[in-house]
mmCIF file of C-alpha atoms and ligand atoms in Angstrom:
data_model
loop_
_atom_site.group_PDB
_atom_site.id
_atom_site.type_symbol
_atom_site.label_atom_id
_atom_site.label_comp_id
_atom_site.label_asym_id
_atom_site.label_seq_id
_atom_site.Cartn_x
_atom_site.Cartn_y
_atom_site.Cartn_z
ATOM 1 C CA MET A 1 3.752 9.398 -0.928
ATOM 2 C CA SER A 2 4.945 10.783 -4.274
ATOM 3 C CA LEU A 3 8.628 10.034 -4.606
ATOM 4 C CA PRO A 4 10.890 12.721 -6.030
ATOM 5 C CA PHE A 5 13.662 10.672 -7.627
ATOM 6 C CA ASP A 6 14.545 8.532 -10.580
ATOM 7 C CA PHE A 7 15.443 5.537 -8.452
ATOM 8 C CA ASP A 8 16.249 3.334 -11.408
ATOM 9 C CA ARG A 9 19.544 5.133 -12.023
ATOM 10 C CA ILE A 10 20.848 3.747 -8.696
ATOM 11 C CA THR A 11 22.347 0.344 -9.496
ATOM 12 C CA PRO A 12 22.208 -2.542 -6.987
ATOM 13 C CA ALA A 13 25.989 -2.266 -6.541
ATOM 14 C CA ARG A 14 25.594 1.243 -5.106
ATOM 15 C CA LEU A 15 22.787 0.302 -2.756
ATOM 16 C CA PRO A 16 24.812 -0.880 0.288
ATOM 17 C CA ALA A 17 26.685 2.442 0.534
ATOM 18 C CA LEU A 18 23.402 4.329 0.244
ATOM 19 C CA LEU A 19 21.724 2.182 2.903
ATOM 20 C CA ARG A 20 24.592 2.930 5.262
ATOM 21 C CA ALA A 21 24.785 6.662 4.574
ATOM 22 C CA MET A 22 21.112 7.636 4.433
ATOM 23 C CA PRO A 23 19.793 9.503 7.492
ATOM 24 C CA LYS A 24 17.336 7.335 9.400
ATOM 25 C CA ALA A 25 15.396 7.056 12.652
ATOM 26 C CA GLU A 26 15.512 4.031 14.924
ATOM 27 C CA LEU A 27 12.104 3.577 16.579
ATOM 28 C CA HIS A 28 12.389 0.052 18.008
ATOM 29 C CA ILE A 29 15.480 -0.606 20.097
ATOM 30 C CA HIS A 30 15.343 -2.058 23.617
ATOM 31 C CA ILE A 31 18.321 -0.397 25.215
ATOM 32 C CA GLU A 32 18.897 -3.439 27.437
ATOM 33 C CA GLY A 33 19.112 -5.416 24.189
ATOM 34 C CA SER A 34 22.156 -3.360 23.156
ATOM 35 C CA LEU A 35 24.229 -4.740 26.065
ATOM 36 C CA GLU A 36 27.091 -6.513 24.313
ATOM 37 C CA PRO A 37 28.590 -9.574 26.078
ATOM 38 C CA GLU A 38 31.853 -7.645 26.630
ATOM 39 C CA LEU A 39 29.988 -4.909 28.528
ATOM 40 C CA ILE A 40 27.953 -7.505 30.474
ATOM 41 C CA PHE A 41 31.252 -8.980 31.716
ATOM 42 C CA GLN A 42 32.762 -5.532 32.467
ATOM 43 C CA LEU A 43 29.711 -4.437 34.469
ATOM 44 C CA ALA A 44 29.515 -7.777 36.290
ATOM 45 C CA GLN A 45 33.125 -7.315 37.383
ATOM 46 C CA ARG A 46 32.601 -3.646 38.347
ATOM 47 C CA ASN A 47 29.545 -4.576 40.442
ATOM 48 C CA GLY A 48 30.852 -7.848 41.917
ATOM 49 C CA ILE A 49 28.135 -9.935 40.259
ATOM 50 C CA ALA A 50 28.758 -13.606 39.403
ATOM 51 C CA LEU A 51 27.635 -14.672 35.910
ATOM 52 C CA SER A 52 26.617 -18.212 35.021
ATOM 53 C CA TYR A 53 28.818 -18.163 31.883
ATOM 54 C CA PRO A 54 32.621 -18.507 32.164
ATOM 55 C CA SER A 55 33.513 -16.178 29.261
ATOM 56 C CA VAL A 56 32.277 -13.668 26.696
ATOM 57 C CA GLU A 57 32.542 -16.399 24.051
ATOM 58 C CA ALA A 58 30.482 -18.861 26.114
ATOM 59 C CA LEU A 59 27.789 -16.219 26.650
ATOM 60 C CA ARG A 60 27.680 -15.326 22.952
ATOM 61 C CA ALA A 61 27.485 -19.028 22.069
ATOM 62 C CA ALA A 62 24.293 -19.266 24.149
ATOM 63 C CA TYR A 63 22.551 -16.809 21.784
ATOM 64 C CA ALA A 64 20.629 -19.463 19.836
ATOM 65 C CA PHE A 65 16.910 -18.933 20.260
ATOM 66 C CA SER A 66 13.879 -20.997 19.319
ATOM 67 C CA ASP A 67 11.238 -18.340 20.063
ATOM 68 C CA LEU A 68 10.647 -15.075 21.920
ATOM 69 C CA GLN A 69 10.597 -16.635 25.406
ATOM 70 C CA SER A 70 13.895 -18.469 24.923
ATOM 71 C CA PHE A 71 15.454 -15.089 24.115
ATOM 72 C CA LEU A 72 13.746 -13.177 26.949
ATOM 73 C CA ASP A 73 15.115 -15.589 29.575
ATOM 74 C CA ILE A 74 18.713 -14.801 28.609
ATOM 75 C CA TYR A 75 17.979 -11.084 27.968
ATOM 76 C CA TYR A 76 16.631 -10.545 31.505
ATOM 77 C CA ALA A 77 19.640 -12.436 32.942
ATOM 78 C CA GLY A 78 21.997 -10.131 30.975
ATOM 79 C CA ALA A 79 20.264 -7.015 32.313
ATOM 80 C CA SER A 80 20.907 -8.125 35.920
ATOM 81 C CA VAL A 81 24.435 -6.605 35.791
ATOM 82 C CA LEU A 82 22.968 -3.062 35.625
ATOM 83 C CA LEU A 83 22.988 -1.443 39.070
ATOM 84 C CA THR A 84 24.187 2.162 39.048
ATOM 85 C CA GLU A 85 23.331 5.337 37.135
ATOM 86 C CA GLN A 86 26.736 5.066 35.441
ATOM 87 C CA ASP A 87 25.907 1.506 34.251
ATOM 88 C CA PHE A 88 22.756 2.744 32.512
ATOM 89 C CA PHE A 89 24.648 5.688 31.040
ATOM 90 C CA ASP A 90 27.476 3.481 29.743
ATOM 91 C CA MET A 91 25.051 1.041 28.106
ATOM 92 C CA ALA A 92 23.138 3.792 26.319
ATOM 93 C CA TRP A 93 26.301 5.676 25.343
ATOM 94 C CA ASP A 94 27.744 2.573 23.651
ATOM 95 C CA TYR A 95 24.512 2.330 21.653
ATOM 96 C CA PHE A 96 24.529 6.009 20.670
ATOM 97 C CA GLU A 97 28.094 5.799 19.330
ATOM 98 C CA LYS A 98 27.050 2.906 17.085
ATOM 99 C CA ALA A 99 23.813 4.647 16.070
ATOM 100 C CA ALA A 100 25.698 7.812 15.075
ATOM 101 C CA ALA A 101 28.086 5.712 12.945
ATOM 102 C CA ASP A 102 25.005 4.199 11.247
ATOM 103 C CA HIS A 103 23.670 7.707 10.426
ATOM 104 C CA VAL A 104 20.790 7.491 12.875
ATOM 105 C CA VAL A 105 19.578 11.077 13.357
ATOM 106 C CA ARG A 106 16.777 10.176 15.769
ATOM 107 C CA ALA A 107 16.555 7.294 18.255
ATOM 108 C CA GLU A 108 13.572 6.476 20.455
ATOM 109 C CA LEU A 109 14.808 4.010 23.079
ATOM 110 C CA PHE A 110 12.642 1.482 24.877
ATOM 111 C CA PHE A 111 13.626 0.642 28.427
ATOM 112 C CA ASP A 112 12.152 -1.921 30.850
ATOM 113 C CA PRO A 113 12.158 -0.338 34.333
ATOM 114 C CA GLN A 114 10.417 -3.299 35.988
ATOM 115 C CA THR A 115 13.402 -5.520 35.135
ATOM 116 C CA HIS A 116 15.464 -3.222 37.346
ATOM 117 C CA THR A 117 13.081 -1.997 40.050
ATOM 118 C CA GLU A 118 12.152 -5.577 40.952
ATOM 119 C CA ARG A 119 15.883 -6.151 41.718
ATOM 120 C CA GLY A 120 15.904 -3.115 44.015
ATOM 121 C CA VAL A 121 17.364 -0.582 41.547
ATOM 122 C CA PRO A 122 15.470 2.692 42.061
ATOM 123 C CA MET A 123 13.511 4.147 39.112
ATOM 124 C CA ASP A 124 15.414 7.430 39.300
ATOM 125 C CA VAL A 125 18.771 5.633 38.926
ATOM 126 C CA VAL A 126 17.556 3.999 35.698
ATOM 127 C CA LEU A 127 16.038 7.175 34.281
ATOM 128 C CA ARG A 128 18.838 9.548 35.224
ATOM 129 C CA GLY A 129 21.519 7.351 33.623
ATOM 130 C CA LEU A 130 19.579 6.872 30.387
ATOM 131 C CA HIS A 131 18.435 10.494 30.209
ATOM 132 C CA ARG A 132 21.972 11.830 30.691
ATOM 133 C CA ALA A 133 23.146 9.639 27.790
ATOM 134 C CA CYS A 134 20.294 10.974 25.612
ATOM 135 C CA GLN A 135 21.256 14.571 26.350
ATOM 136 C CA GLN A 136 24.939 13.902 25.654
ATOM 137 C CA ALA A 137 24.071 12.067 22.393
ATOM 138 C CA GLU A 138 22.206 15.118 21.201
ATOM 139 C CA ARG A 139 25.019 17.485 22.220
ATOM 140 C CA GLU A 140 28.085 15.512 21.157
ATOM 141 C CA LEU A 141 26.883 13.145 18.411
ATOM 142 C CA GLY A 142 23.993 15.091 16.868
ATOM 143 C CA VAL A 143 21.602 12.187 17.540
ATOM 144 C CA SER A 144 18.200 13.394 18.723
ATOM 145 C CA ALA A 145 17.128 10.935 21.418
ATOM 146 C CA ALA A 146 14.107 10.155 23.596
ATOM 147 C CA LEU A 147 12.990 7.426 25.992
ATOM 148 C CA ILE A 148 9.862 5.239 25.925
ATOM 149 C CA LEU A 149 9.038 3.372 29.144
ATOM 150 C CA CYS A 150 7.811 -0.178 28.459
ATOM 151 C CA PHE A 151 5.527 -2.157 30.744
ATOM 152 C CA LEU A 152 6.284 -5.886 30.944
ATOM 153 C CA ARG A 153 3.147 -7.646 29.729
ATOM 154 C CA HIS A 154 3.874 -10.906 31.598
ATOM 155 C CA LEU A 155 3.340 -8.915 34.827
ATOM 156 C CA SER A 156 -0.030 -7.570 36.018
ATOM 157 C CA GLU A 157 -1.697 -4.296 35.120
ATOM 158 C CA ASP A 158 -1.568 -3.289 38.792
ATOM 159 C CA GLU A 159 2.215 -3.671 38.667
ATOM 160 C CA ALA A 160 2.264 -1.503 35.516
ATOM 161 C CA LEU A 161 0.195 1.147 37.339
ATOM 162 C CA GLY A 162 2.673 1.038 40.226
ATOM 163 C CA THR A 163 5.564 1.476 37.788
ATOM 164 C CA LEU A 164 3.817 4.437 36.174
ATOM 165 C CA ALA A 165 3.385 6.053 39.613
ATOM 166 C CA GLN A 166 7.132 5.598 40.307
ATOM 167 C CA ALA A 167 8.027 7.174 36.946
ATOM 168 C CA LEU A 168 5.701 10.188 37.115
ATOM 169 C CA PRO A 169 8.037 12.344 39.252
ATOM 170 C CA HIS A 170 10.435 12.050 36.252
ATOM 171 C CA ARG A 171 7.803 12.723 33.602
ATOM 172 C CA ASP A 172 10.117 15.124 31.745
ATOM 173 C CA MET A 173 12.637 12.333 31.097
ATOM 174 C CA PHE A 174 10.460 10.115 28.858
ATOM 175 C CA ILE A 175 8.054 10.814 26.018
ATOM 176 C CA GLY A 176 5.757 7.825 26.113
ATOM 177 C CA VAL A 177 5.015 4.240 27.047
ATOM 178 C CA GLY A 178 5.133 0.889 25.294
ATOM 179 C CA LEU A 179 4.303 -2.749 25.985
ATOM 180 C CA ASP A 180 6.803 -5.586 25.593
ATOM 181 C CA SER A 181 7.942 -9.028 26.866
ATOM 182 C CA SER A 182 6.074 -12.350 26.378
ATOM 183 C CA GLU A 183 3.283 -11.669 23.906
ATOM 184 C CA ARG A 184 1.292 -14.913 23.715
ATOM 185 C CA GLY A 185 -1.392 -15.085 26.410
ATOM 186 C CA HIS A 186 -0.937 -11.420 27.343
ATOM 187 C CA PRO A 187 -3.191 -9.427 24.982
ATOM 188 C CA PRO A 188 -3.060 -5.626 24.838
ATOM 189 C CA GLU A 189 -6.481 -5.263 26.511
ATOM 190 C CA LYS A 190 -4.912 -6.547 29.763
ATOM 191 C CA PHE A 191 -3.369 -3.030 29.975
ATOM 192 C CA ALA A 192 -6.419 -0.930 28.995
ATOM 193 C CA ARG A 193 -6.540 1.149 32.207
ATOM 194 C CA VAL A 194 -2.871 1.999 32.453
ATOM 195 C CA PHE A 195 -2.695 3.016 28.783
ATOM 196 C CA ALA A 196 -5.852 5.162 29.181
ATOM 197 C CA ARG A 197 -4.158 6.931 32.095
ATOM 198 C CA CYS A 198 -0.986 7.478 30.048
ATOM 199 C CA ARG A 199 -2.984 8.926 27.167
ATOM 200 C CA GLU A 200 -4.795 11.281 29.587
ATOM 201 C CA LEU A 201 -1.359 12.413 30.774
ATOM 202 C CA GLY A 202 -0.434 13.299 27.194
ATOM 203 C CA MET A 203 2.098 10.524 26.647
ATOM 204 C CA HIS A 204 2.825 8.882 23.329
ATOM 205 C CA VAL A 205 1.639 5.259 23.281
ATOM 206 C CA VAL A 206 2.976 2.272 21.315
ATOM 207 C CA ALA A 207 2.819 -1.500 21.843
ATOM 208 C CA HIS A 208 4.406 -4.699 20.583
ATOM 209 C CA ALA A 209 1.708 -6.645 18.737
ATOM 210 C CA GLY A 210 1.697 -9.271 16.026
ATOM 211 C CA GLU A 211 5.291 -10.427 16.560
ATOM 212 C CA GLU A 212 4.308 -13.910 17.822
ATOM 213 C CA GLY A 213 0.763 -12.969 18.782
ATOM 214 C CA PRO A 214 -2.199 -13.124 16.376
ATOM 215 C CA PRO A 215 -3.571 -10.273 14.234
ATOM 216 C CA GLY A 216 -6.332 -9.812 16.844
ATOM 217 C CA TYR A 217 -3.675 -8.424 19.209
ATOM 218 C CA ILE A 218 -2.859 -5.729 16.620
ATOM 219 C CA ARG A 219 -6.551 -4.833 16.469
ATOM 220 C CA SER A 220 -6.832 -4.517 20.234
ATOM 221 C CA ALA A 221 -3.608 -2.496 20.397
ATOM 222 C CA LEU A 222 -5.290 -0.058 17.986
ATOM 223 C CA ASP A 223 -8.823 -0.141 19.400
ATOM 224 C CA VAL A 224 -8.246 -0.538 23.138
ATOM 225 C CA LEU A 225 -4.795 0.944 23.722
ATOM 226 C CA GLN A 226 -5.143 3.449 20.829
ATOM 227 C CA VAL A 227 -1.474 3.107 19.939
ATOM 228 C CA GLU A 228 0.196 5.524 17.529
ATOM 229 C CA ARG A 229 2.606 2.876 16.191
ATOM 230 C CA VAL A 230 2.630 -0.914 16.254
ATOM 231 C CA ASP A 231 5.927 -2.595 17.183
ATOM 232 C CA HIS A 232 6.559 -5.524 14.815
ATOM 233 C CA GLY A 233 3.032 -6.021 13.433
ATOM 234 C CA VAL A 234 4.266 -8.489 10.815
ATOM 235 C CA ARG A 235 1.439 -10.946 11.485
ATOM 236 C CA SER A 236 -1.007 -8.297 10.206
ATOM 237 C CA LEU A 237 -0.427 -9.920 6.798
ATOM 238 C CA GLU A 238 -2.627 -12.844 7.902
ATOM 239 C CA ASP A 239 -5.672 -10.530 7.975
ATOM 240 C CA ALA A 240 -6.450 -8.651 4.737
ATOM 241 C CA ALA A 241 -8.968 -6.291 6.342
ATOM 242 C CA LEU A 242 -6.449 -5.358 9.023
ATOM 243 C CA VAL A 243 -3.798 -4.650 6.377
ATOM 244 C CA GLN A 244 -6.248 -2.349 4.608
ATOM 245 C CA ARG A 245 -7.000 -0.519 7.828
ATOM 246 C CA LEU A 246 -3.316 -0.105 8.787
ATOM 247 C CA ALA A 247 -2.596 1.258 5.309
ATOM 248 C CA ALA A 248 -5.613 3.606 5.261
ATOM 249 C CA GLU A 249 -4.837 4.966 8.739
ATOM 250 C CA ARG A 250 -1.102 5.098 7.967
ATOM 251 C CA VAL A 251 -0.182 3.340 11.210
ATOM 252 C CA PRO A 252 3.592 2.874 11.286
ATOM 253 C CA LEU A 253 4.981 -0.629 11.900
ATOM 254 C CA THR A 254 8.433 -0.894 13.479
ATOM 255 C CA VAL A 255 9.721 -4.033 11.787
ATOM 256 C CA CYS A 256 12.883 -5.793 13.037
ATOM 257 C CA PRO A 257 14.179 -8.184 10.355
ATOM 258 C CA LEU A 258 17.212 -9.782 12.080
ATOM 259 C CA SER A 259 15.121 -10.238 15.242
ATOM 260 C CA ASN A 260 12.370 -11.971 13.287
ATOM 261 C CA VAL A 261 14.817 -14.476 11.841
ATOM 262 C CA LYS A 262 16.677 -15.067 15.145
ATOM 263 C CA LEU A 263 13.382 -15.644 16.993
ATOM 264 C CA CYS A 264 12.084 -17.929 14.227
ATOM 265 C CA VAL A 265 9.164 -15.720 13.172
ATOM 266 C CA TYR A 266 10.547 -16.399 9.649
ATOM 267 C CA PRO A 267 12.806 -19.347 8.804
ATOM 268 C CA SER A 268 15.338 -17.209 6.906
ATOM 269 C CA MET A 269 15.803 -13.646 5.696
ATOM 270 C CA ASP A 270 14.773 -14.481 2.136
ATOM 271 C CA GLN A 271 11.353 -15.438 3.579
ATOM 272 C CA HIS A 272 10.896 -12.124 5.395
ATOM 273 C CA GLN A 273 7.708 -10.320 4.450
ATOM 274 C CA LEU A 274 9.068 -6.754 4.429
ATOM 275 C CA PRO A 275 8.539 -6.500 0.634
ATOM 276 C CA ALA A 276 4.908 -7.602 1.073
ATOM 277 C CA LEU A 277 4.333 -5.042 3.830
ATOM 278 C CA LEU A 278 5.651 -2.249 1.610
ATOM 279 C CA ALA A 279 3.758 -3.493 -1.449
ATOM 280 C CA ALA A 280 0.549 -3.400 0.618
ATOM 281 C CA GLY A 281 1.148 0.295 1.290
ATOM 282 C CA LEU A 282 1.972 -0.123 4.974
ATOM 283 C CA VAL A 283 4.185 2.444 6.700
ATOM 284 C CA ALA A 284 6.951 -0.025 7.524
ATOM 285 C CA THR A 285 10.271 0.920 9.110
ATOM 286 C CA VAL A 286 13.463 -1.097 9.743
ATOM 287 C CA ASN A 287 14.863 -1.380 13.278
ATOM 288 C CA SER A 288 17.249 -3.506 15.342
ATOM 289 C CA ASP A 289 15.128 -4.560 18.391
ATOM 290 C CA ASP A 290 17.931 -6.141 20.501
ATOM 291 C CA PRO A 291 21.044 -5.699 18.361
ATOM 292 C CA ALA A 292 23.567 -7.278 20.749
ATOM 293 C CA TYR A 293 21.554 -10.511 20.686
ATOM 294 C CA PHE A 294 20.331 -10.645 17.090
ATOM 295 C CA GLY A 295 23.493 -10.077 15.077
ATOM 296 C CA GLY A 296 23.545 -6.388 14.286
ATOM 297 C CA TYR A 297 22.545 -2.772 14.573
ATOM 298 C CA ILE A 298 20.240 -0.842 12.264
ATOM 299 C CA ASN A 299 22.539 -0.730 9.232
ATOM 300 C CA ALA A 300 23.188 -4.473 9.561
ATOM 301 C CA ASN A 301 19.406 -4.933 9.447
ATOM 302 C CA PHE A 302 19.111 -2.855 6.266
ATOM 303 C CA LEU A 303 22.057 -4.608 4.611
ATOM 304 C CA ALA A 304 20.929 -8.154 5.474
ATOM 305 C CA THR A 305 17.359 -7.469 4.357
ATOM 306 C CA PHE A 306 18.283 -5.875 1.032
ATOM 307 C CA ALA A 307 20.923 -8.547 0.305
ATOM 308 C CA ALA A 308 18.407 -11.373 0.798
ATOM 309 C CA LEU A 309 15.376 -9.809 -0.903
ATOM 310 C CA PRO A 310 15.919 -8.692 -4.504
ATOM 311 C CA GLN A 311 12.497 -6.995 -4.563
ATOM 312 C CA LEU A 312 14.033 -4.282 -2.372
ATOM 313 C CA GLY A 313 15.869 -1.500 -4.209
ATOM 314 C CA ALA A 314 16.602 2.219 -3.977
ATOM 315 C CA ARG A 315 12.907 3.172 -3.986
ATOM 316 C CA GLU A 316 12.242 0.944 -0.970
ATOM 317 C CA ALA A 317 15.364 2.231 0.798
ATOM 318 C CA TYR A 318 14.103 5.795 0.435
ATOM 319 C CA THR A 319 10.588 4.841 1.535
ATOM 320 C CA LEU A 320 11.820 2.993 4.628
ATOM 321 C CA ALA A 321 14.106 5.845 5.703
ATOM 322 C CA ARG A 322 11.440 8.459 5.084
ATOM 323 C CA ASN A 323 8.821 6.392 6.922
ATOM 324 C CA SER A 324 11.135 6.165 9.937
ATOM 325 C CA LEU A 325 11.738 9.922 10.065
ATOM 326 C CA GLU A 326 8.051 10.766 9.648
ATOM 327 C CA ALA A 327 6.859 8.097 12.118
ATOM 328 C CA SER A 328 9.126 9.424 14.864
ATOM 329 C CA PHE A 329 7.765 11.520 17.724
ATOM 330 C CA ALA A 330 10.085 14.436 16.911
ATOM 331 C CA THR A 331 8.684 17.865 16.039
ATOM 332 C CA THR A 332 7.368 18.650 12.550
ATOM 333 C CA THR A 333 10.283 21.042 12.045
ATOM 334 C CA GLN A 334 12.885 18.422 12.981
ATOM 335 C CA LYS A 335 11.261 15.848 10.710
ATOM 336 C CA ALA A 336 11.192 18.255 7.747
ATOM 337 C CA ALA A 337 14.908 18.993 8.230
ATOM 338 C CA TRP A 338 15.782 15.277 8.258
ATOM 339 C CA VAL A 339 13.638 14.554 5.186
ATOM 340 C CA ALA A 340 15.517 17.359 3.400
ATOM 341 C CA GLN A 341 18.805 15.653 4.388
ATOM 342 C CA LEU A 342 17.477 12.351 3.076
ATOM 343 C CA ASP A 343 16.473 13.971 -0.213
ATOM 344 C CA ALA A 344 19.940 15.511 -0.551
ATOM 345 C CA CYS A 345 21.523 12.116 0.103
ATOM 346 C CA PHE A 346 19.468 10.479 -2.688
ATOM 347 C CA ALA A 347 19.940 13.419 -5.053
ATOM 348 C CA ALA A 348 23.722 13.010 -4.700
ATOM 349 C CA ALA A 349 23.653 9.216 -5.042
HETATM 350 N N1 LIG B 1 11.814 -7.232 24.864
HETATM 351 C C1 LIG B 1 12.986 -7.128 24.245
HETATM 352 N N2 LIG B 1 12.879 -7.546 22.982
HETATM 353 C C2 LIG B 1 11.600 -7.915 22.789
HETATM 354 C C3 LIG B 1 10.863 -8.420 21.682
HETATM 355 N N3 LIG B 1 11.421 -8.634 20.492
HETATM 356 N N4 LIG B 1 9.555 -8.699 21.863
HETATM 357 C C4 LIG B 1 8.991 -8.500 23.049
HETATM 358 N N5 LIG B 1 9.626 -8.029 24.109
HETATM 359 C C5 LIG B 1 10.930 -7.724 23.982
HETATM 360 ZN ZN1 LIG B 2 10.949 -5.293 20.599
#
């Protein structure tokens, strides 16, 4: 990408304001991971559900994770307060208000229907609530929004096929499918048939790979599932040939810095490999993953990353924002309009 600006004139002191104000896309947010403890308690009360924590503070204090699984256990427990269409709407609306404040112009939301359908919540309740919030976000906040249905990889492929069948009557409410939950021991190829079916149906396809799992999982996400983006993908750096391929094919990686530190993928933010990913020519983006659990939304991720890693400056900020807009599944016309907004933002900086 040839970059149109003299980035050196933007001093480090002016970077935080620019990071906040630049238009950006969020491509890796689990909407159930945006459920703040306050809303968990409100919904539990509304729905008459008993929680195993006595207070918001006690719940928040439990957010100390040693790995992905230790987080997922508490994340699935938090999602158990969601029962009605209004609950799903309220959760997504809270996220959209924060995203708009962070200058997100496009958000592609992951949701985990199996977490809800296995508790007896109908698929259409989940989808209608989330879809209504997406439409209202577009209308009232100017945030273009879409849904990506994720299959839980710790469950079987037959269960994923059943979930797909339940979702198909609502095909117009989501744009694609993804793969999330416990990565180790559940390689992408376990879901070859269901992803092939989704591709035949014209859906966008993405998958988590190379968060905790080995680089081989990124390869099989590309080769077997034929994903258009890799979620996380940070462990690609352990395999030089894979890095070359990802760069040559311009496969976007949806990187989630605060998540990676909270889940101990990296010991601290100053050890995060985002600068190495960018230096290798990879199409990296910055995202929040599960912001209510990991200490912040998308702008908090940008600010924490740039504060800890002096290799990151205005050039990298522009590249990350532009990557996010171009890697989104919006139309070419929408993307061009957002890139023009981004250029105007940097021209005025
Ligand atoms: N579900 C929610 N957050 C996740 C993550 N970071 N990795 C895998 N599955 C998830
Ligand atoms: Zn994720």
